[in-house]
mmCIF file of C-alpha atoms in Angstrom:
data_model
loop_
_atom_site.group_PDB
_atom_site.id
_atom_site.type_symbol
_atom_site.label_atom_id
_atom_site.label_comp_id
_atom_site.label_asym_id
_atom_site.label_seq_id
_atom_site.Cartn_x
_atom_site.Cartn_y
_atom_site.Cartn_z
ATOM 1 C CA MET A 1023 85.926 163.582 125.708
ATOM 2 C CA ARG A 1024 85.351 160.022 124.647
ATOM 3 C CA ILE A 1025 81.949 159.200 123.231
ATOM 4 C CA PRO A 1026 80.153 157.236 125.957
ATOM 5 C CA ALA A 1027 78.436 153.948 125.368
ATOM 6 C CA ARG A 1028 74.987 154.609 123.939
ATOM 7 C CA GLY A 1029 72.371 153.093 121.729
ATOM 8 C CA PRO A 1030 73.327 152.687 118.045
ATOM 9 C CA ALA A 1031 71.501 155.754 116.740
ATOM 10 C CA ALA A 1032 72.730 158.044 119.513
ATOM 11 C CA GLY A 1033 76.316 156.848 119.153
ATOM 12 C CA ALA A 1034 76.288 157.380 115.406
ATOM 13 C CA THR A 1035 74.837 160.861 115.738
ATOM 14 C CA ALA A 1036 77.427 161.791 118.380
ATOM 15 C CA LEU A 1037 80.311 160.661 116.196
ATOM 16 C CA VAL A 1038 79.154 162.657 113.189
ATOM 17 C CA THR A 1039 78.371 165.726 115.308
ATOM 18 C CA VAL A 1040 81.812 165.728 116.964
ATOM 19 C CA LEU A 1041 83.625 165.431 113.649
ATOM 20 C CA LEU A 1042 81.460 168.074 112.010
ATOM 21 C CA VAL A 1043 82.410 170.551 114.744
ATOM 22 C CA ALA A 1044 86.083 169.797 114.174
ATOM 23 C CA VAL A 1045 85.823 170.341 110.430
ATOM 24 C CA THR A 1046 83.833 173.560 110.535
ATOM 25 C CA GLY A 1047 85.227 175.034 113.311
ATOM 26 C CA CYS A 1048 106.409 174.621 122.653
ATOM 27 C CA SER A 1049 108.968 172.240 121.778
ATOM 28 C CA SER A 1050 108.096 168.606 122.032
ATOM 29 C CA SER A 1051 110.149 165.752 123.333
ATOM 30 C CA GLY A 1052 108.166 163.335 121.128
ATOM 31 C CA PRO A 1053 109.315 161.969 117.777
ATOM 32 C CA SER A 1054 111.229 164.619 115.852
ATOM 33 C CA ASP A 1055 110.388 163.502 112.349
ATOM 34 C CA GLY A 1056 107.746 160.817 112.592
ATOM 35 C CA GLU A 1057 108.039 157.508 110.803
ATOM 36 C CA ASN A 1058 109.199 158.001 107.208
ATOM 37 C CA GLY A 1059 109.141 161.756 107.750
ATOM 38 C CA SER A 1060 105.363 161.849 108.254
ATOM 39 C CA LYS A 1061 104.157 165.334 109.170
ATOM 40 C CA LEU A 1062 101.136 163.716 110.779
ATOM 41 C CA LEU A 1063 103.188 161.541 113.133
ATOM 42 C CA THR A 1064 105.479 164.461 113.909
ATOM 43 C CA ALA A 1065 102.447 166.534 114.873
ATOM 44 C CA LEU A 1066 101.016 163.712 116.996
ATOM 45 C CA GLY A 1067 104.340 163.706 118.818
ATOM 46 C CA SER A 1068 103.518 167.221 120.068
ATOM 47 C CA LEU A 1069 100.573 166.119 122.210
ATOM 48 C CA ALA A 1070 100.585 163.991 125.337
ATOM 49 C CA ASP A 1071 99.038 160.537 125.064
ATOM 50 C CA ASP A 1072 96.173 161.424 127.401
ATOM 51 C CA SER A 1073 95.107 163.921 124.721
ATOM 52 C CA GLY A 1074 93.849 160.784 122.989
ATOM 53 C CA THR A 1075 90.756 160.959 125.170
ATOM 54 C CA LYS A 1076 89.805 163.939 123.005
ATOM 55 C CA GLU A 1077 89.003 164.366 119.356
ATOM 56 C CA VAL A 1078 92.187 165.349 117.502
ATOM 57 C CA THR A 1079 92.575 167.266 114.242
ATOM 58 C CA PHE A 1080 95.772 167.594 112.208
ATOM 59 C CA LEU A 1081 96.089 170.108 109.379
ATOM 60 C CA ASP A 1082 98.922 170.768 106.939
ATOM 61 C CA ALA A 1083 97.634 174.293 106.410
ATOM 62 C CA ALA A 1084 100.424 175.365 104.052
ATOM 63 C CA ARG A 1085 99.601 172.458 101.759
ATOM 64 C CA VAL A 1086 95.888 173.277 101.766
ATOM 65 C CA ARG A 1087 96.613 176.902 100.880
ATOM 66 C CA LYS A 1088 98.590 175.727 97.879
ATOM 67 C CA LEU A 1089 95.809 173.356 96.814
ATOM 68 C CA SER A 1090 93.264 176.145 97.266
ATOM 69 C CA GLU A 1091 95.006 178.705 95.074
ATOM 70 C CA GLY A 1092 92.715 178.060 92.119
ATOM 71 C CA ASP A 1093 89.499 177.340 94.029
ATOM 72 C CA ALA A 1094 89.343 178.257 97.730
ATOM 73 C CA LYS A 1095 85.681 177.278 98.032
ATOM 74 C CA ARG A 1096 86.427 173.671 97.091
ATOM 75 C CA PHE A 1097 88.488 173.143 100.265
ATOM 76 C CA ILE A 1098 86.465 175.381 102.565
ATOM 77 C CA HIS A 1099 85.291 172.523 104.829
ATOM 78 C CA VAL A 1100 88.803 171.186 105.503
ATOM 79 C CA SER A 1101 91.033 174.265 105.384
ATOM 80 C CA GLN A 1102 90.919 175.657 108.944
ATOM 81 C CA PRO A 1103 92.624 174.443 112.154
ATOM 82 C CA ALA A 1104 90.168 173.099 114.732
ATOM 83 C CA SER A 1105 91.330 175.254 117.633
ATOM 84 C CA PRO A 1106 89.141 176.940 120.255
ATOM 85 C CA LEU A 1107 91.546 179.912 120.135
ATOM 86 C CA LEU A 1108 90.596 180.728 116.554
ATOM 87 C CA ASN A 1109 87.245 182.464 116.191
ATOM 88 C CA PRO A 1110 86.644 183.840 112.683
ATOM 89 C CA TYR A 1111 83.856 186.113 113.896
ATOM 90 C CA GLN A 1112 85.616 188.114 116.602
ATOM 91 C CA PRO A 1113 89.142 189.075 117.720
ATOM 92 C CA GLY A 1114 90.578 186.424 119.966
ATOM 93 C CA LEU A 1115 93.258 186.120 122.599
ATOM 94 C CA LEU A 1116 95.992 186.274 119.952
ATOM 95 C CA GLY A 1117 94.969 189.747 118.799
ATOM 96 C CA GLN A 1118 93.255 191.422 115.857
ATOM 97 C CA GLN A 1119 96.396 191.280 113.747
ATOM 98 C CA PHE A 1120 96.849 187.512 114.078
ATOM 99 C CA LYS A 1121 96.461 185.795 110.716
ATOM 100 C CA VAL A 1122 95.557 182.115 110.477
ATOM 101 C CA THR A 1123 97.631 182.016 107.290
ATOM 102 C CA ARG A 1124 100.734 182.236 109.484
ATOM 103 C CA ILE A 1125 100.058 178.644 110.618
ATOM 104 C CA ASN A 1126 101.795 176.014 108.474
ATOM 105 C CA THR A 1127 100.870 172.884 110.452
ATOM 106 C CA ALA A 1128 98.457 172.487 113.359
ATOM 107 C CA ILE A 1129 97.440 169.718 115.728
ATOM 108 C CA ASP A 1130 94.493 170.559 117.994
ATOM 109 C CA THR A 1131 92.109 169.084 120.522
ATOM 110 C CA GLY A 1132 89.325 170.880 122.345
ATOM 111 C CA GLU A 1133 91.730 171.879 125.113
ATOM 112 C CA ALA A 1134 95.274 171.893 123.718
ATOM 113 C CA GLY A 1135 97.252 172.316 120.547
ATOM 114 C CA HIS A 1136 100.572 172.970 118.843
ATOM 115 C CA TRP A 1137 101.161 175.074 115.720
ATOM 116 C CA SER A 1138 104.267 175.592 113.622
ATOM 117 C CA GLY A 1139 104.635 178.466 111.222
ATOM 118 C CA SER A 1140 105.873 182.037 111.049
ATOM 119 C CA PHE A 1141 104.400 184.156 113.822
ATOM 120 C CA ASP A 1142 104.618 187.766 114.980
ATOM 121 C CA ALA A 1143 105.507 186.822 118.533
ATOM 122 C CA ALA A 1144 105.757 190.443 119.631
ATOM 123 C CA ALA A 1145 102.211 191.201 118.472
ATOM 124 C CA VAL A 1146 100.844 188.045 120.113
ATOM 125 C CA THR A 1147 102.520 188.762 123.453
ATOM 126 C CA LYS A 1148 101.302 192.368 123.297
ATOM 127 C CA SER A 1149 97.756 191.075 122.904
ATOM 128 C CA LEU A 1150 98.233 188.656 125.794
ATOM 129 C CA LYS A 1151 99.470 191.465 128.028
ATOM 130 C CA SER A 1152 96.449 193.597 127.108
ATOM 131 C CA SER A 1153 94.233 190.704 128.227
ATOM 132 C CA GLY A 1154 95.935 190.626 131.633
ATOM 133 C CA TYR A 1155 98.282 187.728 130.938
ATOM 134 C CA THR A 1156 101.682 187.567 132.588
ATOM 135 C CA GLN A 1157 104.751 185.477 131.835
ATOM 136 C CA SER A 1158 106.113 182.984 134.324
ATOM 137 C CA GLU A 1159 109.520 183.611 135.857
ATOM 138 C CA LYS A 1160 110.352 179.931 136.296
ATOM 139 C CA ASP A 1161 113.322 178.274 134.653
ATOM 140 C CA GLY A 1162 112.681 176.642 131.295
ATOM 141 C CA PRO A 1163 110.248 177.727 128.578
ATOM 142 C CA LYS A 1164 108.304 180.849 129.537
ATOM 143 C CA VAL A 1165 104.568 180.335 129.848
ATOM 144 C CA TRP A 1166 101.928 183.028 129.450
ATOM 145 C CA ALA A 1167 98.945 182.586 131.761
ATOM 146 C CA HIS A 1168 96.217 184.661 133.366
ATOM 147 C CA PRO A 1169 96.781 185.302 137.095
ATOM 148 C CA GLY A 1170 93.149 184.467 137.741
ATOM 149 C CA GLY A 1171 93.672 180.955 136.433
ATOM 150 C CA THR A 1172 91.173 181.433 133.607
ATOM 151 C CA GLY A 1173 91.703 181.033 129.875
ATOM 152 C CA ALA A 1174 94.598 179.285 128.171
ATOM 153 C CA ALA A 1175 98.270 178.901 129.035
ATOM 154 C CA LEU A 1176 100.559 179.537 126.076
ATOM 155 C CA GLN A 1177 104.145 179.303 124.906
ATOM 156 C CA VAL A 1178 104.910 181.661 122.035
ATOM 157 C CA SER A 1179 107.880 182.018 119.680
ATOM 158 C CA GLU A 1180 108.436 183.149 116.104
ATOM 159 C CA GLU A 1181 108.118 179.550 114.870
ATOM 160 C CA GLU A 1182 105.822 177.779 117.343
ATOM 161 C CA ILE A 1183 102.732 178.386 119.451
ATOM 162 C CA SER A 1184 101.555 175.833 122.000
ATOM 163 C CA TYR A 1185 98.491 176.246 124.192
ATOM 164 C CA SER A 1186 96.431 174.396 126.770
ATOM 165 C CA THR A 1187 93.289 175.159 128.752
ATOM 166 C CA ARG A 1188 93.837 172.483 131.381
ATOM 167 C CA ASP A 1189 93.491 173.537 135.002
ATOM 168 C CA SER A 1190 96.380 171.481 136.367
ATOM 169 C CA ASP A 1191 99.874 171.495 134.854
ATOM 170 C CA PRO A 1192 98.450 172.722 131.541
ATOM 171 C CA MET A 1193 101.619 172.664 129.437
ATOM 172 C CA ALA A 1194 102.139 168.958 130.108
ATOM 173 C CA ALA A 1195 99.505 168.433 127.408
ATOM 174 C CA VAL A 1196 101.856 169.904 124.775
ATOM 175 C CA ASP A 1197 105.168 168.800 126.252
ATOM 176 C CA PRO A 1198 104.954 164.988 126.372
ATOM 177 C CA LYS A 1199 107.728 163.040 128.002
ATOM 178 C CA GLU A 1200 109.664 160.490 125.998
ATOM 179 C CA GLY A 1201 107.400 157.636 124.932
ATOM 180 C CA SER A 1202 104.203 159.334 126.103
ATOM 181 C CA SER A 1203 102.968 161.258 123.078
ATOM 182 C CA LEU A 1204 100.072 160.427 120.775
ATOM 183 C CA ALA A 1205 102.648 159.282 118.221
ATOM 184 C CA ASP A 1206 103.570 156.580 120.742
ATOM 185 C CA ASP A 1207 99.956 155.502 121.239
ATOM 186 C CA LYS A 1208 99.527 152.208 119.365
ATOM 187 C CA GLU A 1209 96.037 152.971 118.083
ATOM 188 C CA PHE A 1210 96.856 156.501 116.916
ATOM 189 C CA ARG A 1211 100.054 155.309 115.234
ATOM 190 C CA ARG A 1212 98.179 152.465 113.539
ATOM 191 C CA ALA A 1213 95.539 154.850 112.227
ATOM 192 C CA ALA A 1214 98.119 157.431 111.125
ATOM 193 C CA GLU A 1215 100.076 154.848 109.160
ATOM 194 C CA CYS A 1216 96.824 153.672 107.580
ATOM 195 C CA LEU A 1217 95.939 157.213 106.479
ATOM 196 C CA GLY A 1218 99.332 157.784 104.853
ATOM 197 C CA ASP A 1219 100.327 161.124 103.342
ATOM 198 C CA VAL A 1220 97.319 163.276 104.233
ATOM 199 C CA TYR A 1221 96.962 167.040 104.460
ATOM 200 C CA ARG A 1222 94.215 166.709 107.054
ATOM 201 C CA ALA A 1223 93.294 164.032 109.571
ATOM 202 C CA ASP A 1224 90.438 163.876 112.071
ATOM 203 C CA PHE A 1225 90.667 161.282 114.862
ATOM 204 C CA ASN A 1226 87.818 160.235 117.115
ATOM 205 C CA PRO A 1227 88.337 157.675 119.920
ATOM 206 C CA LEU A 1228 85.253 155.612 120.760
ATOM 207 C CA SER A 1229 84.668 153.798 124.020
ATOM 208 C CA SER A 1230 83.547 150.265 124.788
ATOM 209 C CA PRO A 1231 81.276 148.450 123.990
ATOM 210 C CA ASN A 1232 81.763 149.815 120.477
ATOM 211 C CA PRO A 1233 84.216 147.433 118.758
ATOM 212 C CA VAL A 1234 85.709 150.413 116.897
ATOM 213 C CA ARG A 1235 88.399 151.783 119.197
ATOM 214 C CA LEU A 1236 89.551 154.674 117.016
ATOM 215 C CA ALA A 1237 88.010 156.192 113.903
ATOM 216 C CA ALA A 1238 90.044 158.429 111.601
ATOM 217 C CA LEU A 1239 89.365 160.306 108.381
ATOM 218 C CA GLY A 1240 92.184 161.563 106.175
ATOM 219 C CA GLN A 1241 92.221 163.836 103.142
ATOM 220 C CA GLN A 1242 94.659 163.212 100.289
ATOM 221 C CA ALA A 1243 95.082 165.281 97.123
ATOM 222 C CA SER A 1244 97.787 165.052 94.497
ATOM 223 C CA SER A 1245 96.269 168.173 92.943
ATOM 224 C CA ALA A 1246 93.357 170.519 93.541
ATOM 225 C CA ALA A 1247 91.318 168.664 90.933
ATOM 226 C CA GLU A 1248 91.271 165.305 92.712
ATOM 227 C CA ASN A 1249 90.687 164.575 96.388
ATOM 228 C CA THR A 1250 90.556 161.153 98.054
ATOM 229 C CA GLU A 1251 89.064 160.547 101.484
ATOM 230 C CA ILE A 1252 90.388 157.654 103.557
ATOM 231 C CA LEU A 1253 88.557 156.123 106.490
ATOM 232 C CA CYS A 1254 90.572 154.025 108.948
ATOM 233 C CA PHE A 1255 88.954 152.133 111.812
ATOM 234 C CA VAL A 1256 91.092 150.437 114.463
ATOM 235 C CA VAL A 1257 88.916 147.653 115.897
ATOM 236 C CA LYS A 1258 89.141 145.294 118.849
ATOM 237 C CA ASP A 1259 89.542 141.936 117.063
ATOM 238 C CA ASP A 1260 89.432 140.082 113.748
ATOM 239 C CA ALA A 1261 85.749 139.218 114.101
ATOM 240 C CA ALA A 1262 84.872 142.899 114.515
ATOM 241 C CA ALA A 1263 87.000 143.741 111.475
ATOM 242 C CA SER A 1264 85.196 141.198 109.295
ATOM 243 C CA SER A 1265 81.805 142.410 110.490
ATOM 244 C CA LEU A 1266 82.610 146.071 109.831
ATOM 245 C CA GLU A 1267 84.042 145.234 106.414
ATOM 246 C CA SER A 1268 80.786 143.525 105.479
ATOM 247 C CA ASP A 1269 78.689 146.422 106.793
ATOM 248 C CA LEU A 1270 80.704 149.042 104.921
ATOM 249 C CA ARG A 1271 80.506 147.086 101.668
ATOM 250 C CA ALA A 1272 76.742 146.864 102.116
ATOM 251 C CA VAL A 1273 76.503 150.647 102.533
ATOM 252 C CA VAL A 1274 78.634 151.246 99.432
ATOM 253 C CA SER A 1275 76.309 149.022 97.417
ATOM 254 C CA ALA A 1276 73.060 150.359 98.878
ATOM 255 C CA GLU A 1277 74.023 154.023 98.451
ATOM 256 C CA SER A 1278 75.169 153.740 94.821
ATOM 257 C CA PRO A 1279 76.247 155.893 93.071
ATOM 258 C CA LYS A 1280 77.261 157.997 96.107
ATOM 259 C CA PHE A 1281 80.224 155.796 97.079
ATOM 260 C CA ASP A 1282 80.953 154.170 93.717
ATOM 261 C CA GLY A 1283 84.616 153.229 93.383
ATOM 262 C CA THR A 1284 85.138 152.848 97.144
ATOM 263 C CA LYS A 1285 87.626 150.135 98.115
ATOM 264 C CA VAL A 1286 87.155 148.455 101.502
ATOM 265 C CA THR A 1287 90.022 146.348 102.837
ATOM 266 C CA VAL A 1288 90.904 144.613 106.101
ATOM 267 C CA GLU A 1289 94.202 144.041 107.862
ATOM 268 C CA LYS A 1290 93.967 141.442 110.626
ATOM 269 C CA GLY A 1291 96.401 140.601 113.405
ATOM 270 C CA ASP A 1292 97.352 142.207 116.715
ATOM 271 C CA GLN A 1293 95.683 145.483 115.763
ATOM 272 C CA PRO A 1294 92.955 144.758 113.213
ATOM 273 C CA LEU A 1295 92.137 147.613 110.882
ATOM 274 C CA VAL A 1296 89.388 148.332 108.365
ATOM 275 C CA ARG A 1297 90.191 150.829 105.603
ATOM 276 C CA ALA A 1298 87.822 152.457 103.126
ATOM 277 C CA VAL A 1299 89.266 154.574 100.314
ATOM 278 C CA VAL A 1300 86.586 156.824 98.849
ATOM 279 C CA PRO A 1301 87.265 158.580 95.515
ATOM 280 C CA ASP A 1302 86.468 162.209 94.793
ATOM 281 C CA SER A 1303 82.919 163.343 94.165
ATOM 282 C CA ALA A 1304 81.878 165.556 91.279
ATOM 283 C CA THR A 1305 79.101 167.085 93.383
ATOM 284 C CA GLN A 1306 80.592 167.365 96.893
ATOM 285 C CA ARG A 1307 83.601 169.150 98.352
ATOM 286 C CA PRO A 1308 86.423 167.496 100.333
ATOM 287 C CA GLY A 1309 85.199 166.611 103.795
ATOM 288 C CA ARG A 1310 81.909 165.293 102.432
ATOM 289 C CA LEU A 1311 82.106 162.092 104.506
ATOM 290 C CA ILE A 1312 81.438 164.088 107.680
ATOM 291 C CA ILE A 1313 79.542 167.014 106.158
ATOM 292 C CA SER A 1314 76.900 165.344 104.019
ATOM 293 C CA ASP A 1315 77.647 161.744 103.021
ATOM 294 C CA VAL A 1316 77.830 160.400 106.576
ATOM 295 C CA GLU A 1317 76.562 156.837 106.124
ATOM 296 C CA LEU A 1318 79.973 155.166 106.383
ATOM 297 C CA TRP A 1319 80.797 157.011 109.614
ATOM 298 C CA MET A 1320 77.417 156.182 111.089
ATOM 299 C CA THR A 1321 77.861 152.507 110.256
ATOM 300 C CA ALA A 1322 81.118 152.403 112.224
ATOM 301 C CA ALA A 1323 79.554 154.178 115.192
ATOM 302 C CA GLN A 1324 76.662 151.742 115.593
#
């Protein structure tokens, strides 16, 4: 849900808490390949626009596994999909044999998500049946749901898994109509284009009166040895952009050497944007901006 209007300290704490949970924690009619082939925009095209009222996490899991081959611990904070269906401590709805490593890309909110990969559909459906799930007999994609109306509704194939925990018309969350996906949402698209080629992105919509409309953090890495974190804030107007730019620069200076090398830039116009590119840290792992070094996030939330 959107972060409600609160006092500065409460709003900042809520933003960091929501993103920390996300980090540590079937076919779409949206864009088929995103702009410039962006996996992020393609994934955003899998969720309905009203999913934008929720925190959203994208993960190119296959890419993270490749980056992690030499040092899995380095990427531990940013390597897992943020799905409520995946509990590392106990067998879930998908069965004991389900392996997270079968997921190649994932886009998740707290109540819906879409994964692509290579799945054992037979094993997943067997697990669903053992949990009392039945498959719909309606025309179109078959949906697994519990007759009691509890739990998630799912569509399962060898290449895709979509799920939703909504009470009403649940699969509409992962089957957006033309022009109604998160990839079509102007603020999400603006933030996604700002982030660029990331292997992970965490989006957090904020509500008025906060001048920041959407906050996003992306992770980039050309190799396992170097990781760059990119903060993108879509704001309400040019004045808000200038103010946030000044505040972020002040934090970078005051917290030296924590954020040394950070570049803060502004793009003004119809959809003003403030971007902060934070270089790798020798002492912190990727994801540090919402795990430990949270000052930049908190500044945007105030």
